[in-house]
């Protein structure tokens, strides 16, 4: 056969495999898209709002009731119950009914008005770190507001103007600039990382699966014959249709998140397209390399699973890499998703030039050319080894 | 008498099948990987990743246009806080921005030129904090530290203006209403203590799903020939024996793994563990059974031994989120709350998390405990149906 005909025939064969075995479309398109929908709908609120908290009010005056109403009106907190004692409130946390509570001691109002500095307490559970952090912030704000209210009335009574009062009560203010995500939305922060991590996991698995099943079902001889025993050509035509399908899935995710949900991406579409294409190819390169190292379907897939699952942690989004032990910091270089995230964070999310992410881009390119190192070994595996369960 | 012998026969098949299954597992490297390596190795790996628990000394860049003693005090206090390190002092914002672009700093503190003048004039002074929002923990560290410093310096300024006579007067007038912060559970706000209990419990379910799925895939490739028993025996009895024997084999292996994961790993890495032995045992029993029967039911979806990985591996992170570890359970949309009830891990994680991190007792996790037993009942019947069909298929081979 002539070269162009050969390529068309091989591509057709691969397209046939992708279309005729439902597992391919399920794992390459359906499941990754479902994961994107899952995370974006789960965190649709952006930040968890109206989380249940309790009140232990031993004072029960107009002041404590006002504070209760204030915290109830805040964004994250919602007062769901009053408890007679701290013990009851604590038990309620253990039963998962509330995430925190506020304690007003007896005579609090009286002590406040007679300048005896009463002490209220805020209890919050960090077992869910997200809930704990948000509730802590709001409860702390409530306490400062309580103090400020007293100071304000004293100053106003002494004849100070409104401006003087504000300047006295809060001499230094912070202007927060939450660059790129002013809403501190967890959806923008996490979904944009979950989608690619999950997709690259499927790239790992499907690449190894599609290579290994050729051996498992004994179709590899026919496949290599079609390529005129040109292994590189066979490999290329096998991976290309998969690259296209994965890029399609990625495009669906990108359009949904940045187009429909309007997640900010100041870096622009070109950076996104460059990043997605490069990382899909890099992940394929990595998976082929794994398969070349251990040319057994099961072992290659197990290694790819290990890599794919660890990617969720070693991407460094939720727990930053620099806070991990030094050897782990080095290991993260071996994960394509880590480089994806560096480029995304710098060039898409924060709109820096691609040159700032040069090391990460080079690393992804290295992953992409990894198959070149194992191609001889793989060839041997396909011609000589059989299927190993 | 008759019923007595049949009873004996069943228990005999239970044990025979259990030993057969154990032997088969030992011979299958792939299954061993999931049954032994995964539950032993993964917890160690994850514990190592999150071992440091908290983010300290986050590097920030400073742009100080005020160049005053007050602005320097602000910077010194910020640098002294455990969470933040003022790593770079920049001439202007452009320089600071380029540091963020090279991942050398995660935030910028900008002190404007009128900072000390405003304070001297009894006007509000402003400090701008720019955070790289691609890391939530660094944002929290930087913003939290800056807030604390602003409040602290604010109180000092107030004290000077008030001209009180005693320290006590100072205390009362700067904060008339004192408050105490009590992080009642996970007191260090540690990331490992927060995420690991959930991950640990989830690993058990995923390992069982992968291993059992792989066994079923292998059996399917061979047409379930090993399910065929005596030709004359009742197929249902055969199925009960098969299911019971297999479940016992898995339970035997994973009760050891559960002990390793829920008791040994937290101890080795010093994670919070407030479990009460008896309550933990009572709670994990239905969890283990639910996982096993769920896995046998689920294995109906596995066609080839390797394809189990394609459908199980990716579920780990969504399942972790559905349990309400990261995103609070109270705020999970109803649809996903519903989907979550299908998986033993949702209830297993919720219950174990509260028992180990909050010292909850069995009555405190009653909802989860009951739900797990319901799952055991439901999945045991579906598993029996699945195995019964396999017995029929096996007899036809």
XYZ file of C-alpha atoms in Angstrom:
786
model
C 0.000 0.000 0.000
C 1.085 3.559 -0.595
C 1.856 5.696 2.419
C -1.231 8.007 2.291
C -3.566 5.061 1.763
C -1.964 3.256 4.645
C -2.507 6.214 6.923
C -6.153 6.587 5.925
C -6.750 2.889 6.445
C -5.132 2.965 9.877
C -7.029 6.075 10.930
C -10.266 4.474 9.739
C -9.492 1.355 11.721
C -8.873 3.393 14.873
C -12.018 5.452 14.360
C -13.913 2.186 14.015
C -12.528 0.947 17.335
C -13.499 4.187 19.072
C -17.020 4.080 17.687
C -17.775 0.383 18.035
C -16.721 -0.134 21.627
C -18.930 2.007 23.857
C -16.309 2.008 26.632
C -14.186 4.434 24.575
C -16.834 7.105 24.123
C -17.992 6.611 27.729
C -14.515 7.125 29.153
C -13.304 9.735 26.681
C -16.365 11.961 26.425
C -19.251 11.037 28.738
C -17.554 10.517 32.093
C -15.160 13.504 31.912
C -18.054 15.769 30.934
C -20.131 14.348 33.762
C -17.328 15.147 36.208
C -17.217 18.752 34.944
C -20.982 19.025 35.418
C -20.711 17.439 38.851
C -18.179 19.886 40.236
C -19.663 22.992 38.642
C -23.156 22.152 39.904
C -21.936 21.060 43.341
C -20.195 24.371 43.968
C -22.723 26.440 42.079
C -23.053 28.840 45.039
C -19.387 29.811 44.749
C -19.024 29.958 48.501
C -21.081 27.846 50.880
C -23.839 30.113 52.208
C -26.193 29.804 55.185
C -24.314 27.050 56.956
C -26.027 25.887 60.147
C -24.717 27.319 63.430
C -26.092 27.394 66.969
C -26.340 29.894 69.824
C -25.819 29.348 73.534
C -27.320 32.482 75.041
C -27.025 32.568 78.823
C -27.606 36.310 78.926
C -30.708 36.642 76.792
C -30.940 40.425 76.486
C -31.754 42.790 73.658
C -28.021 43.055 72.910
C -27.335 39.320 72.583
C -30.495 38.866 70.551
C -29.366 41.641 68.242
C -25.979 39.968 67.797
C -27.786 36.698 67.046
C -29.872 38.384 64.367
C -26.753 39.992 62.926
C -24.837 36.739 62.509
C -27.952 35.130 61.064
C -28.003 37.864 58.451
C -24.404 37.253 57.399
C -23.709 35.396 54.186
C -22.267 32.112 55.411
C -24.059 31.603 58.724
C -27.586 30.594 59.477
C -28.735 30.210 63.092
C -30.666 26.956 63.282
C -30.853 26.242 67.004
C -30.447 27.580 70.529
C -28.870 25.352 73.155
C -29.085 25.593 76.933
C -25.435 24.594 77.527
C -22.133 24.382 75.687
C -22.223 20.605 76.085
C -25.468 20.362 74.136
C -24.070 22.502 71.362
C -20.898 20.413 71.217
C -22.942 17.228 70.923
C -24.889 18.825 68.144
C -21.646 19.393 66.216
C -20.750 15.751 66.748
C -24.114 14.771 65.303
C -23.392 16.926 62.238
C -26.290 19.310 62.896
C -24.229 22.499 63.173
C -20.668 23.531 62.246
C -20.117 26.014 65.064
C -21.789 28.059 67.774
C -21.535 31.327 69.695
C -21.605 31.509 73.462
C -22.896 34.576 75.309
C -22.090 34.332 79.051
C -24.426 35.463 81.811
C -24.418 39.216 82.611
C -22.644 39.934 79.341
C -24.720 43.016 78.534
C -24.500 44.316 82.083
C -20.711 43.917 82.119
C -20.455 45.505 78.703
C -22.355 48.618 79.735
C -20.439 48.989 82.982
C -17.050 48.564 81.204
C -16.052 45.306 82.882
C -14.987 43.736 79.561
C -17.129 40.611 79.351
C -15.900 37.745 77.199
C -17.996 35.932 74.639
C -16.738 32.810 72.869
C -16.887 31.590 69.319
C -16.659 27.862 68.654
C -16.131 26.521 65.162
C -15.215 23.103 63.842
C -12.349 22.839 61.374
C -13.207 19.248 60.515
C -14.600 20.730 57.353
C -11.887 23.293 56.695
C -13.997 25.276 54.236
C -16.922 25.632 56.623
C -14.647 26.300 59.589
C -12.686 29.069 57.872
C -15.762 30.901 56.616
C -17.644 30.669 59.913
C -14.587 31.776 61.861
C -14.289 34.860 59.672
C -17.913 35.845 60.178
C -17.976 35.145 63.902
C -14.831 37.199 64.351
C -16.375 40.060 62.385
C -19.400 39.891 64.678
C -17.196 40.225 67.756
C -15.347 43.229 66.315
C -18.633 44.839 65.381
C -19.885 44.300 68.926
C -16.815 46.057 70.338
C -16.989 48.823 67.747
C -20.638 49.541 68.539
C -19.726 50.277 72.166
C -16.793 52.468 71.188
C -18.890 54.292 68.642
C -21.656 55.236 71.069
C -19.074 56.454 73.609
C -17.321 58.618 71.026
C -20.508 59.992 69.528
C -21.701 60.863 73.030
C -18.481 62.785 73.557
C -19.237 64.801 70.440
C -16.947 63.261 67.825
C -17.988 63.401 64.171
C -18.795 60.286 62.151
C -15.465 60.495 60.245
C -13.468 60.873 63.443
C -15.265 57.870 64.938
C -14.492 55.627 61.960
C -10.896 56.747 61.838
C -10.497 56.108 65.545
C -12.178 52.712 65.590
C -10.310 51.411 62.570
C -7.113 53.408 62.073
C -5.741 51.017 59.417
C -8.021 49.341 56.879
C -7.137 46.673 54.389
C -8.206 46.886 50.777
C -8.463 43.308 49.574
C -7.719 42.704 45.922
C -8.554 39.111 45.213
C -7.000 39.148 41.790
C -8.884 37.086 39.224
C -11.486 35.759 41.651
C -12.924 38.689 43.592
C -15.867 36.580 44.800
C -13.477 34.020 46.331
C -15.577 31.470 44.474
C -14.622 27.874 45.134
C -16.248 26.930 41.856
C -13.801 29.053 39.869
C -10.954 27.856 42.034
C -11.646 24.110 42.091
C -13.702 23.211 39.011
C -11.096 24.669 36.678
C -8.581 22.255 38.198
C -10.832 19.207 38.525
C -11.837 19.173 34.849
C -8.311 18.856 33.384
C -7.037 16.575 36.157
C -9.871 14.180 35.566
C -9.487 14.358 31.795
C -5.743 13.683 31.923
C -6.484 10.684 34.158
C -8.678 9.311 31.386
C -6.000 10.130 28.789
C -3.516 8.050 30.809
C -5.888 5.143 31.208
C -7.348 5.052 27.714
C -3.955 5.301 26.018
C -2.649 2.339 27.980
C -5.948 0.486 27.523
C -6.081 0.984 23.766
C -2.489 -0.252 23.347
C -2.842 -3.167 25.744
C -6.115 -4.479 24.364
C -4.486 -4.863 20.939
C -2.214 -7.464 22.481
C -4.896 -8.894 24.743
C -7.301 -9.613 21.885
C -4.533 -10.558 19.470
C -5.404 -7.835 16.990
C -1.953 -6.309 17.106
C -0.576 -8.449 14.258
C -3.230 -7.224 11.849
C -2.692 -3.670 13.083
C 1.069 -3.723 12.581
C 0.699 -5.392 9.206
C -1.593 -2.604 8.078
C 1.128 -0.139 9.007
C 3.632 -2.141 6.982
C 5.401 -3.028 10.238
C 6.253 0.657 10.683
C 5.708 0.837 14.430
C 6.021 4.594 14.749
C 3.378 5.072 12.076
C 1.074 2.555 13.742
C 1.459 4.319 17.069
C 0.913 7.754 15.589
C -2.263 6.790 13.767
C -3.562 5.063 16.872
C -3.083 8.106 19.072
C -4.155 10.849 16.692
C -7.903 10.043 16.652
C -7.800 9.791 20.454
C -6.085 13.186 20.689
C -8.897 14.673 18.644
C -11.622 13.112 20.795
C -9.946 14.220 24.027
C -9.487 17.738 22.706
C -13.171 17.754 21.817
C -14.073 16.796 25.404
C -11.728 19.417 26.745
C -13.302 21.994 24.430
C -16.737 21.108 25.801
C -15.465 21.676 29.339
C -13.717 24.913 28.420
C -16.724 26.323 26.581
C -19.004 25.377 29.464
C -16.843 26.849 32.209
C -15.441 29.940 30.530
C -18.242 30.548 28.029
C -21.467 29.523 29.749
C -20.533 29.970 33.406
C -18.279 32.956 32.657
C -15.349 31.899 34.777
C -12.681 34.564 34.354
C -9.865 33.749 31.934
C -8.028 37.001 31.273
C -5.266 35.068 29.514
C -7.609 34.546 26.606
C -8.663 31.733 24.336
C -5.326 31.307 22.556
C -3.537 30.487 25.782
C -6.270 28.009 26.695
C -6.122 26.242 23.338
C -2.336 26.061 23.460
C -2.392 24.727 27.001
C -5.090 22.093 26.394
C -3.471 20.769 23.220
C -0.042 20.597 24.763
C -1.196 18.881 27.939
C -3.324 16.246 26.184
C -0.383 15.322 23.953
C 1.976 15.336 26.943
C -0.343 13.013 28.871
C -0.542 10.660 25.899
C 3.229 10.707 25.635
C 3.517 9.894 29.314
C 1.065 6.984 29.073
C 2.833 5.522 26.029
C 6.092 5.793 27.941
C 4.567 3.938 30.898
C 3.287 1.245 28.562
C 6.705 1.013 26.954
C 8.359 0.567 30.339
C 5.907 -2.087 31.517
C 4.257 -3.541 28.426
C 1.536 -5.362 30.334
C -1.972 -3.983 30.069
C -2.778 -4.396 33.730
C 0.490 -3.060 35.135
C 0.596 -0.107 32.755
C -2.976 0.772 33.667
C -2.247 0.384 37.371
C 0.703 2.737 37.115
C -1.385 5.187 35.106
C -4.128 5.014 37.762
C -1.583 5.700 40.474
C -0.264 8.698 38.553
C -3.736 9.938 37.689
C -5.059 9.746 41.239
C -1.972 11.286 42.804
C -2.343 14.109 40.282
C -5.303 15.420 42.271
C -2.995 16.022 45.249
C 0.309 16.788 43.583
C -1.214 19.384 41.281
C -0.744 21.652 44.283
C -3.985 23.613 44.080
C -5.624 22.778 47.375
C -2.459 22.133 49.351
C 0.465 24.097 47.903
C 3.581 22.254 46.784
C 5.995 24.437 48.756
C 4.356 23.283 51.975
C 5.130 19.625 51.208
C 8.328 17.769 52.084
C 11.246 18.483 49.751
C 11.350 15.056 48.025
C 7.675 15.416 47.174
C 8.320 18.849 45.705
C 10.777 17.234 43.312
C 8.404 14.373 42.492
C 5.697 16.789 41.351
C 7.830 17.514 38.282
C 6.976 14.034 37.042
C 3.276 14.849 36.862
C 2.041 16.489 33.633
C -0.913 18.007 35.490
C 1.424 19.976 37.747
C 2.844 21.751 34.695
C -0.638 22.198 33.312
C -1.595 23.998 36.489
C 1.460 26.243 36.536
C 0.723 27.359 32.981
C -2.998 27.731 33.677
C -2.420 29.703 36.831
C 0.125 32.049 35.280
C -0.961 32.452 31.687
C -4.732 31.886 31.742
C -5.888 32.855 35.226
C -3.405 35.661 35.914
C -2.647 36.707 32.329
C 1.132 36.598 32.410
C 3.040 35.973 29.160
C 3.764 32.355 28.193
C 7.481 33.017 28.633
C 6.940 33.200 32.405
C 5.899 29.547 32.317
C 8.793 28.410 30.126
C 10.021 25.591 32.412
C 6.537 24.112 32.617
C 6.041 24.337 28.857
C 9.385 22.651 28.229
C 8.487 19.943 30.743
C 5.206 19.212 28.941
C 7.066 19.040 25.638
C 9.482 16.550 27.174
C 6.533 14.374 28.216
C 5.289 14.552 24.649
C 8.511 13.179 23.195
C 9.009 10.494 25.861
C 7.642 7.697 23.581
C 10.719 8.098 21.391
C 12.799 6.534 24.160
C 10.737 3.389 24.522
C 9.645 2.765 20.977
C 12.164 -0.023 20.377
C 11.239 -1.747 23.576
C 7.564 -1.448 22.780
C 8.081 -2.866 19.331
C 9.720 -5.862 20.894
C 6.835 -6.249 23.298
C 4.297 -6.210 20.494
C 6.186 -8.718 18.355
C 7.488 -11.066 21.006
C 5.556 -10.929 24.282
C 2.011 -12.164 24.536
C -0.784 -11.059 26.832
C 0.023 -11.288 30.505
C -2.988 -11.333 32.793
C -32.399 -34.195 60.736
C -32.655 -33.473 57.055
C -32.466 -29.696 57.508
C -29.503 -30.195 59.810
C -27.416 -31.903 57.128
C -28.268 -29.313 54.501
C -27.242 -26.640 56.981
C -23.934 -28.408 57.422
C -23.497 -28.616 53.686
C -23.968 -24.877 53.238
C -21.463 -23.976 55.914
C -19.080 -26.491 54.388
C -19.427 -24.828 50.970
C -18.965 -21.426 52.641
C -15.574 -22.459 53.957
C -14.522 -24.317 50.819
C -15.432 -21.397 48.618
C -13.754 -18.980 50.984
C -10.502 -20.920 50.787
C -10.836 -21.301 47.029
C -11.335 -17.559 46.707
C -8.390 -16.768 48.960
C -6.198 -19.099 46.913
C -7.355 -17.486 43.682
C -6.592 -14.027 45.076
C -3.103 -15.082 46.149
C -2.373 -16.398 42.654
C -3.627 -13.273 40.868
C -1.002 -10.544 40.962
C -3.428 -7.931 39.687
C -5.920 -8.536 42.465
C -3.175 -8.698 45.068
C -2.087 -5.244 43.984
C -5.542 -3.898 44.810
C -6.146 -5.997 47.907
C -2.776 -5.565 49.570
C -0.562 -2.917 48.016
C -3.255 -0.293 47.519
C -4.725 -0.267 51.050
C -1.284 -0.585 52.638
C 0.657 1.801 50.418
C -1.765 4.590 49.506
C -2.501 5.718 53.069
C 1.218 6.065 53.696
C 1.669 8.071 50.531
C -1.228 10.409 51.262
C -0.181 10.869 54.852
C 3.244 11.853 53.641
C 1.838 14.402 51.183
C -0.247 16.167 53.840
C 2.135 15.517 56.708
C 3.053 19.182 57.188
C -0.589 20.091 57.745
C -0.328 23.874 57.502
C 1.131 26.525 55.228
C 3.736 28.661 56.954
C 5.931 31.566 55.805
C 4.138 32.257 52.536
C 6.451 34.575 50.579
C 4.952 37.989 49.738
C 6.328 40.975 47.880
C 6.242 44.403 49.495
C 5.829 47.795 47.864
C 6.322 50.442 50.534
C 5.762 53.930 49.155
C 5.383 55.448 52.593
C 8.953 54.802 53.825
C 7.941 55.796 57.332
C 8.583 54.303 60.727
C 4.886 53.309 60.924
C 4.989 51.480 57.607
C 8.161 49.686 58.678
C 6.451 48.620 61.904
C 3.613 47.203 59.831
C 6.061 45.228 57.684
C 8.049 43.969 60.677
C 4.927 42.713 62.399
C 3.738 41.038 59.227
C 7.082 39.370 58.688
C 7.087 38.183 62.286
C 3.770 36.375 61.902
C 4.144 32.616 61.416
C 2.113 32.510 58.219
C 3.793 35.164 56.107
C 7.355 36.011 55.112
C 8.076 39.376 53.516
C 10.505 37.933 51.016
C 10.914 40.757 48.517
C 10.946 44.526 48.844
C 10.106 46.021 45.482
C 10.425 49.493 44.018
C 7.038 49.464 42.342
C 4.015 47.333 41.574
C 5.392 46.187 38.217
C 8.367 44.603 39.877
C 6.152 42.923 42.449
C 3.796 41.633 39.758
C 6.649 40.054 37.874
C 7.610 38.169 41.048
C 4.120 36.665 41.132
C 4.533 35.827 37.450
C 7.620 33.818 38.291
C 5.907 32.062 41.221
C 8.345 33.597 43.689
C 5.674 35.349 45.738
C 1.971 34.634 46.276
C 0.785 38.083 47.210
C 1.669 41.776 47.228
C 1.399 44.186 50.155
C 1.133 47.749 48.919
C 1.550 50.593 51.403
C 0.628 53.925 49.783
C 2.656 57.133 50.244
C 0.039 58.743 52.511
C -0.003 55.877 55.018
C 1.655 57.562 57.999
C 0.411 61.032 57.079
C -3.179 59.774 57.296
C -2.590 58.196 60.674
C -0.985 61.416 61.918
C -3.977 63.408 60.697
C -6.417 61.054 62.437
C -7.713 59.804 59.105
C -8.101 56.207 58.044
C -4.959 54.762 56.481
C -5.154 52.094 53.805
C -3.032 49.105 52.998
C -3.728 47.143 49.829
C -3.367 43.368 49.785
C -3.185 41.646 46.405
C -3.509 37.876 46.500
C -2.868 35.237 43.893
C -6.245 33.493 44.027
C -5.042 30.288 42.420
C -4.013 29.035 45.866
C -6.710 29.295 48.519
C -4.448 28.420 51.469
C -1.874 31.095 50.636
C -4.658 33.636 50.210
C -6.003 32.767 53.642
C -2.536 32.953 55.190
C -1.686 36.335 53.665
C -5.034 37.966 54.259
C -5.384 36.557 57.763
C -1.928 37.754 58.818
C -2.423 41.222 57.324
C -5.793 41.604 59.084
C -4.290 40.625 62.410
C -1.431 43.122 62.018
C -3.818 45.939 61.001
C -5.986 45.290 64.081
C -2.986 45.055 66.371
C -1.434 48.315 65.129
C -4.864 49.943 65.189
C -5.190 49.135 68.890
C -1.770 50.665 69.584
C -2.749 53.853 67.776
C -6.003 54.007 69.745
C -4.164 53.615 73.024
C -1.903 56.553 72.232
C -4.874 58.761 71.385
C -6.887 57.787 74.435
C -4.260 58.748 76.961
C -5.540 56.295 79.559
C -3.800 55.953 82.908
C -3.682 52.160 83.317
C -3.193 49.111 81.149
C -6.566 47.785 82.174
C -8.216 50.968 80.912
C -6.390 50.505 77.614
C -7.623 46.961 77.307
C -11.213 47.859 78.019
C -11.385 50.862 75.766
C -9.753 49.153 72.772
C -11.893 46.063 73.075
C -14.905 46.574 75.361
C -16.258 43.174 74.356
C -13.536 40.541 74.546
C -13.871 37.239 72.789
C -12.253 33.865 72.787
C -11.743 31.820 69.632
C -12.154 28.102 70.098
C -11.475 25.868 67.095
C -13.331 23.078 68.818
C -12.347 20.212 66.497
C -9.257 19.925 64.272
C -7.768 22.605 66.496
C -4.681 23.233 64.363
C -6.709 23.786 61.162
C -4.461 21.118 59.692
C -5.047 20.136 56.095
C -4.021 16.524 56.684
C -6.330 16.104 59.654
C -9.123 17.535 57.554
C -8.774 15.515 54.351
C -7.149 12.262 55.449
C -9.886 10.489 57.445
C -12.102 10.785 54.389
C -9.410 9.592 52.007
C -8.543 6.638 54.246
C -12.097 5.334 54.445
C -12.587 5.886 50.726
C -9.461 3.870 49.880
C -11.066 0.769 51.409
C -14.157 1.035 49.234
C -12.148 1.738 46.079
C -9.727 -1.127 46.747
C -12.642 -3.538 47.199
C -14.371 -2.223 44.067
C -11.196 -2.586 41.993
C -10.237 -6.007 43.323
C -13.708 -7.551 43.198
C -14.320 -5.986 39.794
C -11.106 -7.458 38.459
C -11.983 -10.914 39.826
C -15.415 -10.703 38.211
C -13.908 -9.530 34.916
C -11.545 -12.499 34.873
C -14.396 -14.869 35.707
C -16.541 -13.388 32.964
C -13.750 -13.900 30.420
C -13.873 -17.577 31.402
C -17.662 -17.740 31.252
C -18.098 -18.052 35.033
C -17.135 -21.698 34.828
C -16.046 -21.692 38.457
C -19.605 -20.879 39.595
C -20.931 -24.227 38.341
C -21.471 -26.568 41.264
C -23.093 -29.984 41.431
C -25.610 -30.485 38.651
C -28.358 -31.706 41.012
C -28.051 -29.016 43.724
C -30.372 -26.029 43.970
C -28.968 -23.062 42.071
C -30.125 -20.634 44.764
C -28.356 -22.587 47.513
C -25.277 -22.704 45.340
C -25.483 -18.940 44.855
C -25.866 -18.346 48.596
C -22.824 -20.500 49.254
C -20.854 -18.722 46.572
C -21.794 -15.237 47.784
C -21.216 -16.086 51.441
C -17.872 -17.718 50.769
C -16.605 -14.901 48.615
C -17.830 -12.215 51.019
C -16.121 -14.001 53.897
C -12.838 -14.131 52.010
C -12.965 -10.405 51.254
C -14.084 -9.544 54.778
C -11.183 -11.525 56.177
C -8.649 -9.524 54.174
C -10.254 -6.138 54.596
C -10.920 -6.327 58.309
C -7.138 -6.362 58.668
C -6.842 -3.474 56.198
C -9.499 -1.489 58.041
C -7.626 -1.892 61.299
C -4.426 -0.759 59.578
C -6.104 2.243 58.009
C -8.266 3.434 60.878
C -5.934 2.687 63.778
C -2.320 2.228 62.686
C -1.925 4.934 60.026
C -3.285 7.822 62.164
C -1.070 6.625 64.991
C 2.081 6.463 62.845
C 1.600 9.959 61.421
C 0.180 11.493 64.578
C -3.186 12.441 63.116
C -6.053 13.159 65.473
C -7.804 9.930 66.382
C -10.476 10.044 69.049
C -12.099 6.740 68.195
C -13.652 4.457 70.787
C -12.755 0.853 69.990
C -16.153 -0.770 70.427
C -18.091 1.961 68.624
C -15.606 1.997 65.774
C -15.859 -1.776 65.385
C -19.652 -1.656 65.407
C -19.691 1.134 62.846
C -17.142 -0.326 60.447
C -18.851 -3.731 60.319
C -21.791 -2.574 58.185
C -19.424 -0.351 56.195
C -17.244 -3.303 55.249
C -20.236 -5.506 54.411
C -21.908 -2.758 52.392
C -18.681 -2.197 50.439
C -18.292 -5.899 49.668
C -21.888 -6.471 48.531
C -21.880 -3.185 46.625
C -18.680 -4.246 44.864
C -20.122 -7.645 43.891
C -23.229 -5.936 42.505
C -21.143 -3.339 40.732
C -18.847 -5.967 39.225
C -21.728 -6.840 36.889
C -20.643 -3.797 34.876
C -17.109 -5.103 34.320
C -16.550 -6.916 31.030
C -12.812 -7.533 31.040
C -10.531 -7.737 34.007
C -8.672 -4.539 33.159
C -11.652 -2.379 32.291
C -12.606 -2.123 35.983
C -9.937 0.546 36.377
C -11.558 2.693 33.705
C -14.793 3.035 35.636
C -13.601 3.018 39.244
C -10.472 5.147 39.452
C -11.978 8.478 38.424
C -14.842 8.211 40.949
C -12.532 8.726 43.926
C -12.513 12.509 43.990
C -16.229 13.034 43.203
C -17.074 10.478 45.923
C -14.869 12.302 48.394
C -16.708 15.547 47.615
C -20.119 13.866 47.860
C -19.342 12.807 51.419
C -19.208 16.461 52.426
C -15.575 16.608 53.470
C -14.490 19.536 51.316
C -17.744 21.183 50.431
C -19.990 21.168 53.527
C -22.722 18.553 53.452
C -25.390 21.139 54.285
C -24.662 22.870 50.978
C -24.581 19.897 48.616
C -27.438 20.202 46.083
C -30.283 17.716 46.605
C -29.516 15.780 43.412
C -26.005 14.964 44.552
C -27.185 14.246 48.086
C -29.419 11.632 46.478
C -26.653 10.168 44.332
C -24.407 10.068 47.403
C -26.790 7.701 49.208
C -25.971 4.998 46.642
C -22.361 4.676 47.809
C -21.236 3.167 51.108
C -18.330 5.633 51.179
C -20.643 8.638 51.673
C -21.935 7.310 54.991
C -18.692 5.578 55.908
C -16.683 8.788 55.559
C -19.234 10.956 57.374
C -19.433 8.554 60.286
C -15.741 7.788 60.581
C -14.756 11.432 60.260
C -16.947 12.401 63.183
C -15.824 9.439 65.270
C -12.132 9.987 64.680
C -11.914 13.798 64.509
C -14.713 14.715 66.932
C -14.853 11.741 69.254
C -18.450 10.993 68.299
C -20.003 7.808 69.671
C -22.237 5.355 67.884
C -25.511 7.144 68.809
C -24.092 10.344 67.300
C -23.627 8.634 63.947
C -26.928 6.749 64.124
C -28.147 8.120 60.769
C -25.059 6.856 58.967
C -25.097 3.574 60.899
C -28.699 2.843 59.919
C -28.106 3.902 56.318
C -25.163 1.513 56.069
C -27.243 -1.402 57.348
C -29.948 -0.579 54.800
C -27.252 -0.613 52.122
C -26.048 -3.979 53.406
C -29.565 -5.406 53.054
C -30.180 -3.912 49.612
C -26.790 -4.711 48.121
C -26.721 -8.216 49.626
C -29.927 -9.040 47.738
C -28.698 -7.477 44.493
C -25.371 -9.281 44.927
C -27.220 -12.559 45.462
C -29.147 -11.967 42.246
C -25.926 -11.255 40.376
C -24.224 -14.378 41.724
C -27.308 -16.507 41.044
C -27.240 -15.418 37.390
C -23.571 -16.277 37.224
C -24.235 -19.736 38.662
C -26.785 -20.280 35.905
C -24.368 -18.989 33.262
C -21.571 -21.116 34.697
C -23.690 -24.266 34.528
C -24.397 -23.636 30.855
C -20.732 -23.486 29.857
